Coordinates of C-alpha atoms and ligand atoms in Angstrom, one line a residue:
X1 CA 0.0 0.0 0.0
X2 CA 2.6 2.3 0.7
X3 CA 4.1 2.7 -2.6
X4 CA 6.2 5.7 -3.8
X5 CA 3.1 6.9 -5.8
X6 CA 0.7 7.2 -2.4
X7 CA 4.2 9.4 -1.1
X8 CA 4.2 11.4 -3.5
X9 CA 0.3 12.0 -4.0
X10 CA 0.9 13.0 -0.2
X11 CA 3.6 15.4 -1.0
X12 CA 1.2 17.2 -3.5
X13 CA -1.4 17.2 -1.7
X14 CA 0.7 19.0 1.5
X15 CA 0.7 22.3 3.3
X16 CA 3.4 23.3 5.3
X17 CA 1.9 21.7 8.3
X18 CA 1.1 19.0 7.0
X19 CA 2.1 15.6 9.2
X20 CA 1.5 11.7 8.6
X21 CA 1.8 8.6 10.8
X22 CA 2.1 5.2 9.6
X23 CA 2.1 2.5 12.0
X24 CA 4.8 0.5 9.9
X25 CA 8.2 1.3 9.6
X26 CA 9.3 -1.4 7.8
X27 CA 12.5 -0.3 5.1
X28 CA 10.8 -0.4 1.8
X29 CA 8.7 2.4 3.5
X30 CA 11.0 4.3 4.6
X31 CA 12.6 4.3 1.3
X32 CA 9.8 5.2 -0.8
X33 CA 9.3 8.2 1.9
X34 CA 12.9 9.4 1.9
X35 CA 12.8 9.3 -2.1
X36 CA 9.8 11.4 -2.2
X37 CA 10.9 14.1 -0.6
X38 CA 9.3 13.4 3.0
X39 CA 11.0 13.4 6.4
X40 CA 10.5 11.1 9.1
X41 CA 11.5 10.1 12.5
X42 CA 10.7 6.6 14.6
X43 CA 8.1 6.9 17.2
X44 CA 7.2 4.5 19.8
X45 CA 4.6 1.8 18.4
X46 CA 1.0 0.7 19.4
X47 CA 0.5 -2.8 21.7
X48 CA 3.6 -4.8 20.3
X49 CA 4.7 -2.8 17.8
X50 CA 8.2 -1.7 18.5
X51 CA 8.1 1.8 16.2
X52 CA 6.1 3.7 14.1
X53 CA 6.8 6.6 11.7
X54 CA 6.1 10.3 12.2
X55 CA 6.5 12.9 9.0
X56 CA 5.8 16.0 7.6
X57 CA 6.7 17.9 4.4
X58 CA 10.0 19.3 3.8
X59 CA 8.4 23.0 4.3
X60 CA 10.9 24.0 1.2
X61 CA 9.2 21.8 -1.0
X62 CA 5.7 22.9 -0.4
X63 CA 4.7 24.0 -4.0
X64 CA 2.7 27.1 -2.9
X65 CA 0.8 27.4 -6.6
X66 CA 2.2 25.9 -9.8
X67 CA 3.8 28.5 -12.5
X68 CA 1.4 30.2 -14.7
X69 CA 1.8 28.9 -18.0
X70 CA 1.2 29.8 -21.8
X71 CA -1.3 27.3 -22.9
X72 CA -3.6 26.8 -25.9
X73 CA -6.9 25.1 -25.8
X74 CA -7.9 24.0 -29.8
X75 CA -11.9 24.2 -29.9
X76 CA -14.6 26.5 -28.6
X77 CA -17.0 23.7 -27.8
X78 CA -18.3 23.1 -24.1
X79 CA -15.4 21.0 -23.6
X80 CA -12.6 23.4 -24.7
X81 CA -14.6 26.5 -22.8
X82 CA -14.6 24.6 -19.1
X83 CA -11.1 23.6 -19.5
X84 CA -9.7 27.2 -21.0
X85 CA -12.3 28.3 -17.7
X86 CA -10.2 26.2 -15.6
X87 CA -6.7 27.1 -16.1
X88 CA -7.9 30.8 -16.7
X89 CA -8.8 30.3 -12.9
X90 CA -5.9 29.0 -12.1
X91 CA -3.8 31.7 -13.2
X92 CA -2.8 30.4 -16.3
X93 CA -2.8 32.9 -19.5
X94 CA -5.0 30.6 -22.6
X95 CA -5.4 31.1 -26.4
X96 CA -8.3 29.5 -27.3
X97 CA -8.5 29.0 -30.7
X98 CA -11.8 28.3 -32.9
X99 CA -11.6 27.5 -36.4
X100 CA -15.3 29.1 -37.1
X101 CA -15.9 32.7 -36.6
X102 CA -18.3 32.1 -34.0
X103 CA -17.6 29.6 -30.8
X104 CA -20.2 26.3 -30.5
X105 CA -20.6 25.7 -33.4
X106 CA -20.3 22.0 -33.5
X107 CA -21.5 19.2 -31.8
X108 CA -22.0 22.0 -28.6
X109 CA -24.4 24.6 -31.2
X110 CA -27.4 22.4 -30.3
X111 CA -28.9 25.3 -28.5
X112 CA -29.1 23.3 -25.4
X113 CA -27.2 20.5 -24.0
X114 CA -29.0 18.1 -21.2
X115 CA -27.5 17.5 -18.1
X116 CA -28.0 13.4 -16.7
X117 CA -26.2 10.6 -16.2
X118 CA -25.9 6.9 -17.2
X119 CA -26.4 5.0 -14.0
X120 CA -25.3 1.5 -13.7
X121 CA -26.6 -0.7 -10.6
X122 CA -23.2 -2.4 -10.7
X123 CA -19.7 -0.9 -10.1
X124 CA -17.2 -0.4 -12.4
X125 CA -14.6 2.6 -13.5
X126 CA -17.6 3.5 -16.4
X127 CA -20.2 3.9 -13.6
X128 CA -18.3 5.7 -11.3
X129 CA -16.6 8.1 -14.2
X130 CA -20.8 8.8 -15.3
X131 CA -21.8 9.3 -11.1
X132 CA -18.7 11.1 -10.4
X133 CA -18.9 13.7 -13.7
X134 CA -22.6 14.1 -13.9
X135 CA -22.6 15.3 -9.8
X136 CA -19.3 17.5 -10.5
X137 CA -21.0 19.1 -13.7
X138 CA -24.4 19.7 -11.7
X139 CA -22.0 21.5 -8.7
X140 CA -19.7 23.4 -11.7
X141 CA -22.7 24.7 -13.1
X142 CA -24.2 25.8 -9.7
X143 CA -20.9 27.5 -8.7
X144 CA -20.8 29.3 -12.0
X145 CA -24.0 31.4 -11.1
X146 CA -25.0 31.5 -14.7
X147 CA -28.5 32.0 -15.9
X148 CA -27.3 29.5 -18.4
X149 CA -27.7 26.7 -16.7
X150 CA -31.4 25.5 -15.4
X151 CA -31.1 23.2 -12.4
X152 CA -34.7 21.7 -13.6
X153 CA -34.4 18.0 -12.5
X154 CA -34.1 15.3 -15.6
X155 CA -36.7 12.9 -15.5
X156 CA -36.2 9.3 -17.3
X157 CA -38.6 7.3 -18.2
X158 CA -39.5 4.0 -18.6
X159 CA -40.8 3.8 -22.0
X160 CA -40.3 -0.2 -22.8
X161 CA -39.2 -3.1 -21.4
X162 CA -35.3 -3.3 -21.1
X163 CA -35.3 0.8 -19.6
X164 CA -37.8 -0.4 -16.9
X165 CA -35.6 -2.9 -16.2
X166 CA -32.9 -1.1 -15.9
X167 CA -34.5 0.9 -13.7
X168 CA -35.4 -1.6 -11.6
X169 CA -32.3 -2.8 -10.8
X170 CA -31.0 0.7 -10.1
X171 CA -33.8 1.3 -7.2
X172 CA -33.0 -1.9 -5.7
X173 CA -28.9 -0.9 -5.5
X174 CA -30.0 2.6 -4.1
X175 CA -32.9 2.3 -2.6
X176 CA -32.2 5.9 -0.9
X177 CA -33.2 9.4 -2.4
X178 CA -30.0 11.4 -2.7
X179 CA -29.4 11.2 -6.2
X180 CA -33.0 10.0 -8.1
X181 CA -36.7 9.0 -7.1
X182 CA -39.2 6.7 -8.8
X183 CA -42.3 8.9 -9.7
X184 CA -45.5 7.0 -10.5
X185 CA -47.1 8.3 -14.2
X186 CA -49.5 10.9 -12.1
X187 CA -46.7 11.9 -10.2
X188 CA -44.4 12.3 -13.2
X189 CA -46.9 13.8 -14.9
X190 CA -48.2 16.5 -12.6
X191 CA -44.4 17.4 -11.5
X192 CA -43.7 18.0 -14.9
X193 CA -46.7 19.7 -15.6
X194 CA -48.0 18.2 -18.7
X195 CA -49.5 14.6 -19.4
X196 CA -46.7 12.0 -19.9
X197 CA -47.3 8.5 -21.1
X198 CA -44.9 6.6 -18.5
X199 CA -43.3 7.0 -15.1
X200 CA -39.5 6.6 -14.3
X201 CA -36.7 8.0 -12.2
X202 CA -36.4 11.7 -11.3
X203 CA -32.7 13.3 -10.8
X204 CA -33.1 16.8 -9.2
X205 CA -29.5 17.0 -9.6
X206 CA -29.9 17.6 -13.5
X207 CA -31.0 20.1 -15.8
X208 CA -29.3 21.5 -19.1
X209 CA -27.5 24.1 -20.1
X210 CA -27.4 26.7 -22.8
X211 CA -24.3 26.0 -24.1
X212 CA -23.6 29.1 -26.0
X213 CA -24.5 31.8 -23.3
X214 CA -22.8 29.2 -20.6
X215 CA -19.4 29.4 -22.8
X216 CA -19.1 33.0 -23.7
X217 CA -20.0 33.7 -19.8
X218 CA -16.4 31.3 -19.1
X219 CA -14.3 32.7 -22.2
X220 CA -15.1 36.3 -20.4
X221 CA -12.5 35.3 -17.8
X222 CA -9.8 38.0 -17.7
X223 CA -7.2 35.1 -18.5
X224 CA -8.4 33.8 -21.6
X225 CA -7.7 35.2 -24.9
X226 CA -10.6 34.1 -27.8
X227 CA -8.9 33.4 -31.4
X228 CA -11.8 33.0 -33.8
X229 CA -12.0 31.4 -37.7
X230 CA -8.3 30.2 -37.0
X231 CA -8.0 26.7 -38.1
X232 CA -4.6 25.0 -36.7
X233 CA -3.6 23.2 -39.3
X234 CA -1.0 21.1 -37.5
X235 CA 1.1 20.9 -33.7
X236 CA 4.8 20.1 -33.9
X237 CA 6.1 19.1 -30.3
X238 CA 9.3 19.9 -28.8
X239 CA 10.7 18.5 -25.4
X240 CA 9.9 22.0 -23.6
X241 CA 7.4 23.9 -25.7
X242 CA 4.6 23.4 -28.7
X243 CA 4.5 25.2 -31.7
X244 CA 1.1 25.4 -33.8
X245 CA 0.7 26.7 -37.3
X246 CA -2.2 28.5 -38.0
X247 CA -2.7 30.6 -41.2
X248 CA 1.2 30.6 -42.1
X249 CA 1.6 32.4 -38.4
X250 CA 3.5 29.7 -36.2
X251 CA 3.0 30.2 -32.0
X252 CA 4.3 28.8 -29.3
X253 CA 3.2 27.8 -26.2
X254 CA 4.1 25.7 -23.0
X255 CA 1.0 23.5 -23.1
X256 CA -1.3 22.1 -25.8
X257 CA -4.9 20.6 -25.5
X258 CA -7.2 19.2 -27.6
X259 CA -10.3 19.6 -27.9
X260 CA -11.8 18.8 -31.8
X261 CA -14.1 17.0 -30.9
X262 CA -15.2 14.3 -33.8
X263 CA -12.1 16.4 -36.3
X264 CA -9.4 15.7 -33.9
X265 CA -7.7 13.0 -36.4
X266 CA -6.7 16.3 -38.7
X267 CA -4.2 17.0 -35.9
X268 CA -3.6 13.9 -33.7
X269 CA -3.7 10.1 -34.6
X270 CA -6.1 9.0 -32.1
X271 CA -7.2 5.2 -33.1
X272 CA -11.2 4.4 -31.8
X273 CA -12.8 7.5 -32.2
X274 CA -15.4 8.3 -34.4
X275 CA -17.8 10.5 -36.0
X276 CA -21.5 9.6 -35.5
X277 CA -24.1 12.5 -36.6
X278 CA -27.2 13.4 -35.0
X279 CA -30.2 15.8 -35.4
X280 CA -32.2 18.2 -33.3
X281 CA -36.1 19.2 -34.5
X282 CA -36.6 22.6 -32.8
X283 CA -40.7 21.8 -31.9
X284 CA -43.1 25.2 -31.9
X285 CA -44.6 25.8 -28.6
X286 CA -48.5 24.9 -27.9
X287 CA -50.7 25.3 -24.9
X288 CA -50.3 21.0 -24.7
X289 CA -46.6 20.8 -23.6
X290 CA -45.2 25.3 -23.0
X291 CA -45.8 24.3 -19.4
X292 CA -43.0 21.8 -19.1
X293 CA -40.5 22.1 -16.3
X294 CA -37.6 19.7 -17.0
X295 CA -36.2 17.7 -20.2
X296 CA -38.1 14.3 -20.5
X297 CA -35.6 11.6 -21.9
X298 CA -37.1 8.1 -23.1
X299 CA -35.1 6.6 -26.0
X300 CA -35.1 10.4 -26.8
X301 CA -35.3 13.7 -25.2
X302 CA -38.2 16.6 -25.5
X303 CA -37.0 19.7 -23.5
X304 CA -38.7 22.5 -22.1
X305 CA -39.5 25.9 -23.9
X306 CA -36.2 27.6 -24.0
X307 CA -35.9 30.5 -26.7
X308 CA -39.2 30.4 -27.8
X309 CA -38.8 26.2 -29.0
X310 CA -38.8 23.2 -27.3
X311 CA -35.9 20.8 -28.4
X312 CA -36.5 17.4 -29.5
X313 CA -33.9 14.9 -30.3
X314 CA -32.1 13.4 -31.5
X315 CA -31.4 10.9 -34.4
X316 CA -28.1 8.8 -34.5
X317 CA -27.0 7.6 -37.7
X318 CA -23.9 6.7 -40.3
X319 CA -25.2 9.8 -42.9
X320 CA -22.0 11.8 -43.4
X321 CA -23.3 15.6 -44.5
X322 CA -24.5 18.0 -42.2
X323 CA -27.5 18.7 -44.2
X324 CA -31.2 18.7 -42.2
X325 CA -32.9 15.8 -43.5
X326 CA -36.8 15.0 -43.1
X327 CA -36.3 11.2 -42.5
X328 CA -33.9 12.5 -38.9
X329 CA -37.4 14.7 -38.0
X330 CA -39.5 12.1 -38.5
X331 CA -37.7 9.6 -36.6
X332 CA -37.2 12.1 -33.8
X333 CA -40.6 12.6 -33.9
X334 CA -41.1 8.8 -33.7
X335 CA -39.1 8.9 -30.4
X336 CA -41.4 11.5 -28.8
X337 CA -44.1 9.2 -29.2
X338 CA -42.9 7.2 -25.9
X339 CA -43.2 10.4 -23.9
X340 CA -46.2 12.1 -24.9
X341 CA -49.3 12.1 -27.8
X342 CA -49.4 15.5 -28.4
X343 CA -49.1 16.8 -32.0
X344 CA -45.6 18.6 -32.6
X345 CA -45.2 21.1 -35.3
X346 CA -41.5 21.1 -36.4
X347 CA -39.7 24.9 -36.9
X348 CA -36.4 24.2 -37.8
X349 CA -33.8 21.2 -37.3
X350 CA -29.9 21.4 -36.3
X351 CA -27.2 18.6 -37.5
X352 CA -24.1 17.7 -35.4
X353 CA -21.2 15.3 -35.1
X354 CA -20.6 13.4 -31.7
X355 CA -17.0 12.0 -31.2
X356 CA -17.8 8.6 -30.1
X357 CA -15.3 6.3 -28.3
X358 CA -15.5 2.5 -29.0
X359 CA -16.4 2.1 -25.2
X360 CA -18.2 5.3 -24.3
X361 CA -15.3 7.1 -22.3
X362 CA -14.0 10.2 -23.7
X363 CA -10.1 10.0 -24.1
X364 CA -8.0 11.9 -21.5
X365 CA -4.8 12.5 -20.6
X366 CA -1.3 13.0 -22.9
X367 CA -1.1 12.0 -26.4
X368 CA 2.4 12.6 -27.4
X369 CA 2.9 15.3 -25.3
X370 CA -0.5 17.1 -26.2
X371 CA -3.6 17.2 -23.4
X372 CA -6.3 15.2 -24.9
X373 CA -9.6 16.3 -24.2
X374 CA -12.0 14.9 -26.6
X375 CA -14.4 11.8 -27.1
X376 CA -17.5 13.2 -24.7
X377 CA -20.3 11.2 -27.5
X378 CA -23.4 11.8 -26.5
X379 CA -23.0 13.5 -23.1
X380 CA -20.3 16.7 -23.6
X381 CA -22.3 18.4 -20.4
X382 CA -22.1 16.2 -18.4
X383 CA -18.6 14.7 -18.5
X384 CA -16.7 17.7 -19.6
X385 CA -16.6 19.8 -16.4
X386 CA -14.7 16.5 -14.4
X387 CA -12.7 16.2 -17.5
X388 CA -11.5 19.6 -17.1
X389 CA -10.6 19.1 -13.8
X390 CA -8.3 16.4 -14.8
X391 CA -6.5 17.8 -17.4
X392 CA -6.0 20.7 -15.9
X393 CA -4.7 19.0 -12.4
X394 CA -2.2 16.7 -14.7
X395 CA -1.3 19.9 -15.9
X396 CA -0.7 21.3 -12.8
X397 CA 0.9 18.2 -11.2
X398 CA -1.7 17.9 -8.7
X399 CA -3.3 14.6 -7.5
X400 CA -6.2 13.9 -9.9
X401 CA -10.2 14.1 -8.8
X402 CA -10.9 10.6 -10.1
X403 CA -9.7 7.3 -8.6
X404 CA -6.6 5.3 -10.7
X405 CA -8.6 2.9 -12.4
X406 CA -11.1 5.7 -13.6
X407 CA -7.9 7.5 -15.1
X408 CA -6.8 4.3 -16.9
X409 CA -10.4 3.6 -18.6
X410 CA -10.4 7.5 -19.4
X411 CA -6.9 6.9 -20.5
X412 CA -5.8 9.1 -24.3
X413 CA -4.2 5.7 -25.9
X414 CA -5.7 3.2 -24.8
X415 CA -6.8 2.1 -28.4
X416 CA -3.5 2.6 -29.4
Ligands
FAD501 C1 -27.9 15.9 -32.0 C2 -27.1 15.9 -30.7 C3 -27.7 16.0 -29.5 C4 -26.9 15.9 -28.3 N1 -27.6 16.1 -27.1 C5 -26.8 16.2 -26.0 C6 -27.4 16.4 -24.7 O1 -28.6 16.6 -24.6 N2 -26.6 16.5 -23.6 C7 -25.3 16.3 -23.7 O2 -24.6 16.4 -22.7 N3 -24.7 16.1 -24.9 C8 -25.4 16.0 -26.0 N4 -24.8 15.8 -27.2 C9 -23.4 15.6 -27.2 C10 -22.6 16.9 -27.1 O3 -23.1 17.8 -28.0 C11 -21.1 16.7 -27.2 O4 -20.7 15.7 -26.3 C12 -20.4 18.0 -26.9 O5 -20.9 19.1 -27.6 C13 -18.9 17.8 -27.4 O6 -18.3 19.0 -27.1 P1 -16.8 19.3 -27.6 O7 -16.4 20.6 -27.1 O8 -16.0 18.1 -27.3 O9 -16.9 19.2 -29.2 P2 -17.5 20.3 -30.2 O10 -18.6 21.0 -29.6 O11 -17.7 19.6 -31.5 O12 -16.3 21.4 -30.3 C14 -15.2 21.2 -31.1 C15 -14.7 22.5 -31.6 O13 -13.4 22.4 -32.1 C16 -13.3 23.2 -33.3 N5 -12.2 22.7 -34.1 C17 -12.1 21.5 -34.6 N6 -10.9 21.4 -35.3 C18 -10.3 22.6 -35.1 C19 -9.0 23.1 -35.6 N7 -8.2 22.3 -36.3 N8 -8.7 24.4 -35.3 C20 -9.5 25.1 -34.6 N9 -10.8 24.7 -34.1 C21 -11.1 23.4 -34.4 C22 -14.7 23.0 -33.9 O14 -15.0 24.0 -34.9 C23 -15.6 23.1 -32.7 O15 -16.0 24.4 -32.4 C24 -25.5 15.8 -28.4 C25 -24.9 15.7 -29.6 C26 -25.6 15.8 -30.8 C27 -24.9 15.7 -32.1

């Protein structure tokens, strides 16, 4: 257990009055203290324990912040605006470079992005990575104190068979009511304030966002600097600094991260990571459903009136333009039949491109020496605030928000 990694997690995580005991004192422990940069002394053991340890910090090591850096973040999407947000916080000076000349507009210019998880009865690093992100993204977004984000609740419903079973199972594993309740179809339907065709889980945690107001609120940060229609064409890395090439201009910086989204393969080879589009249908607003108070998600999602339209979505298929096609509207409109029967008149339709991972974890970490932060599929609101935090901590040398075997399953190249 007390490897020289634990030491020097300890040492990060420090102040200068920092102390730790350890009832062994067995040599390998002392080593890996000694070689991290810790002090100790013997202390008299417990029962029949001869000696324990005592330490604390060396106080000249303490690492009071980490240096401000030069960094670029590549991409204005939600992803790219939390992490520029969270170095700019930090202290650190960011570019943040956007090929279009207007930030969101890719698989983040959906108008609104909904904020739930996907829950799993049994553990594993992809359950705890979806608990873990979706209740750090619901505490981001609260801390922010934007009107962009609407702390509405997410309902799920059980629509068919396999997503009441699922639900099932995920009652019985947490029977308590700290991060969902089971709402009966009345229930459901009078908390949401329309007629809904099923009952289902309720997470008062969730909400969504509007993504574009909710970025340029965190690219207003005194330390970021926006760069728009400035398409980097390619990174060359160096052992101490980064240069990009954009428009025949080259720059340099001290840190690099990526966040394309599904284009990333222009810049980095990053092997099981794909594109997969999907549609929005923006729906006009009637007296049957304008009284909605939180997104509805079955096998798709109907959200509440937000800039004069309700959102319904969204299609998933292999078609490669970015064209708004009829057949995507009509099967959206197909989903919305699990949710409710009233008639939907459709205004106006949006077309994005997810970057899907072959397992459904976005890719973090270094990729030959460039911060990955790309991958988020279907969920970009929900896992891209934690994300941030990691990057940016790995950046900073600082001991990372998720457990190990989370980092490793979120790991950049582990389909390479
Ligand atoms: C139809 C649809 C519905 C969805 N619904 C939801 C939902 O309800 N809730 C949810 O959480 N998620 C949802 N998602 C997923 C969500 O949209 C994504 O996970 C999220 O937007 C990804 O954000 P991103 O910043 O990683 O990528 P993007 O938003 O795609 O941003 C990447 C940015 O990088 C820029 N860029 C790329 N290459 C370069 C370059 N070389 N130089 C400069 N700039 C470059 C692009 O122009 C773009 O602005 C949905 C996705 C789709 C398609």
């Amino acid at each position: 257990m007390w490897s020289r990694e634990i030491f020097n997690q300890l040492r990060l995580s420090s102040h200068r009055d920092s102390t730790f005991s350890t009832y062994t004192s067995a040599r390998l422990v002392k080593d890996n203290i000694e070689s991290c940069e810790l002090i100790y002394e013997l202390a008299e053991g417990y029962a029949n324990k001869r000696h324990m340890l005592k330490g604390r910090v060396h106080a000249v090591n303490i690492k009071k912040t980490s240096k401000e850096k030069k960094i670029a973040v590549i991409g204005s999407g939600i992803a790219g605006c939390i992490l520029a947000y969270k170095l700019a916080q930090r202290g650190h000076k960011v570019d943040v470079y956007e090929q279009n000349d207007e930030i969101c507009l890719g698989a983040s210019g959906n108008g609104i992005l909904i904020t739930y998880p996907r829950l799993s009865a049994f553990d594993s690093p992809y359950a705890r990575f979806c608990l873990h992100s979706f209740l750090y993204a619901s505490s981001f977004y609260d801390r922010l104190k934007t009107d962009a984000w609407h702390k509405s609740g997410v309902f799920i419903m059980n629509h068919d068979d396999s997503s009441l079973k699922r639900q099932n199972s995920l009652l019985n594993a947490r029977p308590d009511k700290t991060l969902f309740e089971e709402l009966n179809l009345e229930e459901a339907s009078e908390r949401a304030g329309i007629k809904l065709n099923h009952g289902g889980i309720f997470f008062e945690k969730g909400g969504f966002i509007e993504t574009k107001a909710l970025c340029q609120d965190l690219l207003s940060h005194s330390n970021i600097n926006l760069i728009l229609s400035s398409k980097i064409e390619k990174i060359k890395t160096d052992i101490d600094n980064h240069r990009i090439f954009v428009k025949e201009e080259v720059y340099e910086y001290k840190e690099v991260c990526l966040c394309t989204g599904h284009a990333s393969e222009d810049l980095l080879d990053l092997p099981g990571l794909s594109p997969k589009r999907g549609q929005i249908s923006y729906v006009d607003s009637s007296k049957d459903f304008e009284n909605l108070k939180f997104p509805i998600c079955a096998s798709g999602y109907f959200s509440p009136k937000v800039q004069g339209s309700h959102v319904l979505g969204s299609s998933y298929s292999d078609v490669e333009n970015d064209i708004v096609l009829e057949d995507e509207h009509a099967d959206n409109k197909n989903k919305l039949k699990a949710i409710h029967d009233f008639k939907v008149k459709i205004l106006d339709g949006k077309v994005g491109f997810r970057a899907v991972t072959k397992d459904r974890m976005p890719l973090i970490g270094i990729n030959k020496g460039i911060y990955v932060n790309i991958g988020h599929g279907s969920r970009g609101s929900t896992s891209s605030p934690l994300c941030a935090e990691i990057i940016a901590d790995l950046i900073d040398g600082r001991p990372l928000p998720a457990d190990h075997e989370v980092v490793i399953a979120l790991d950049a190249n582990r389909f390479n």
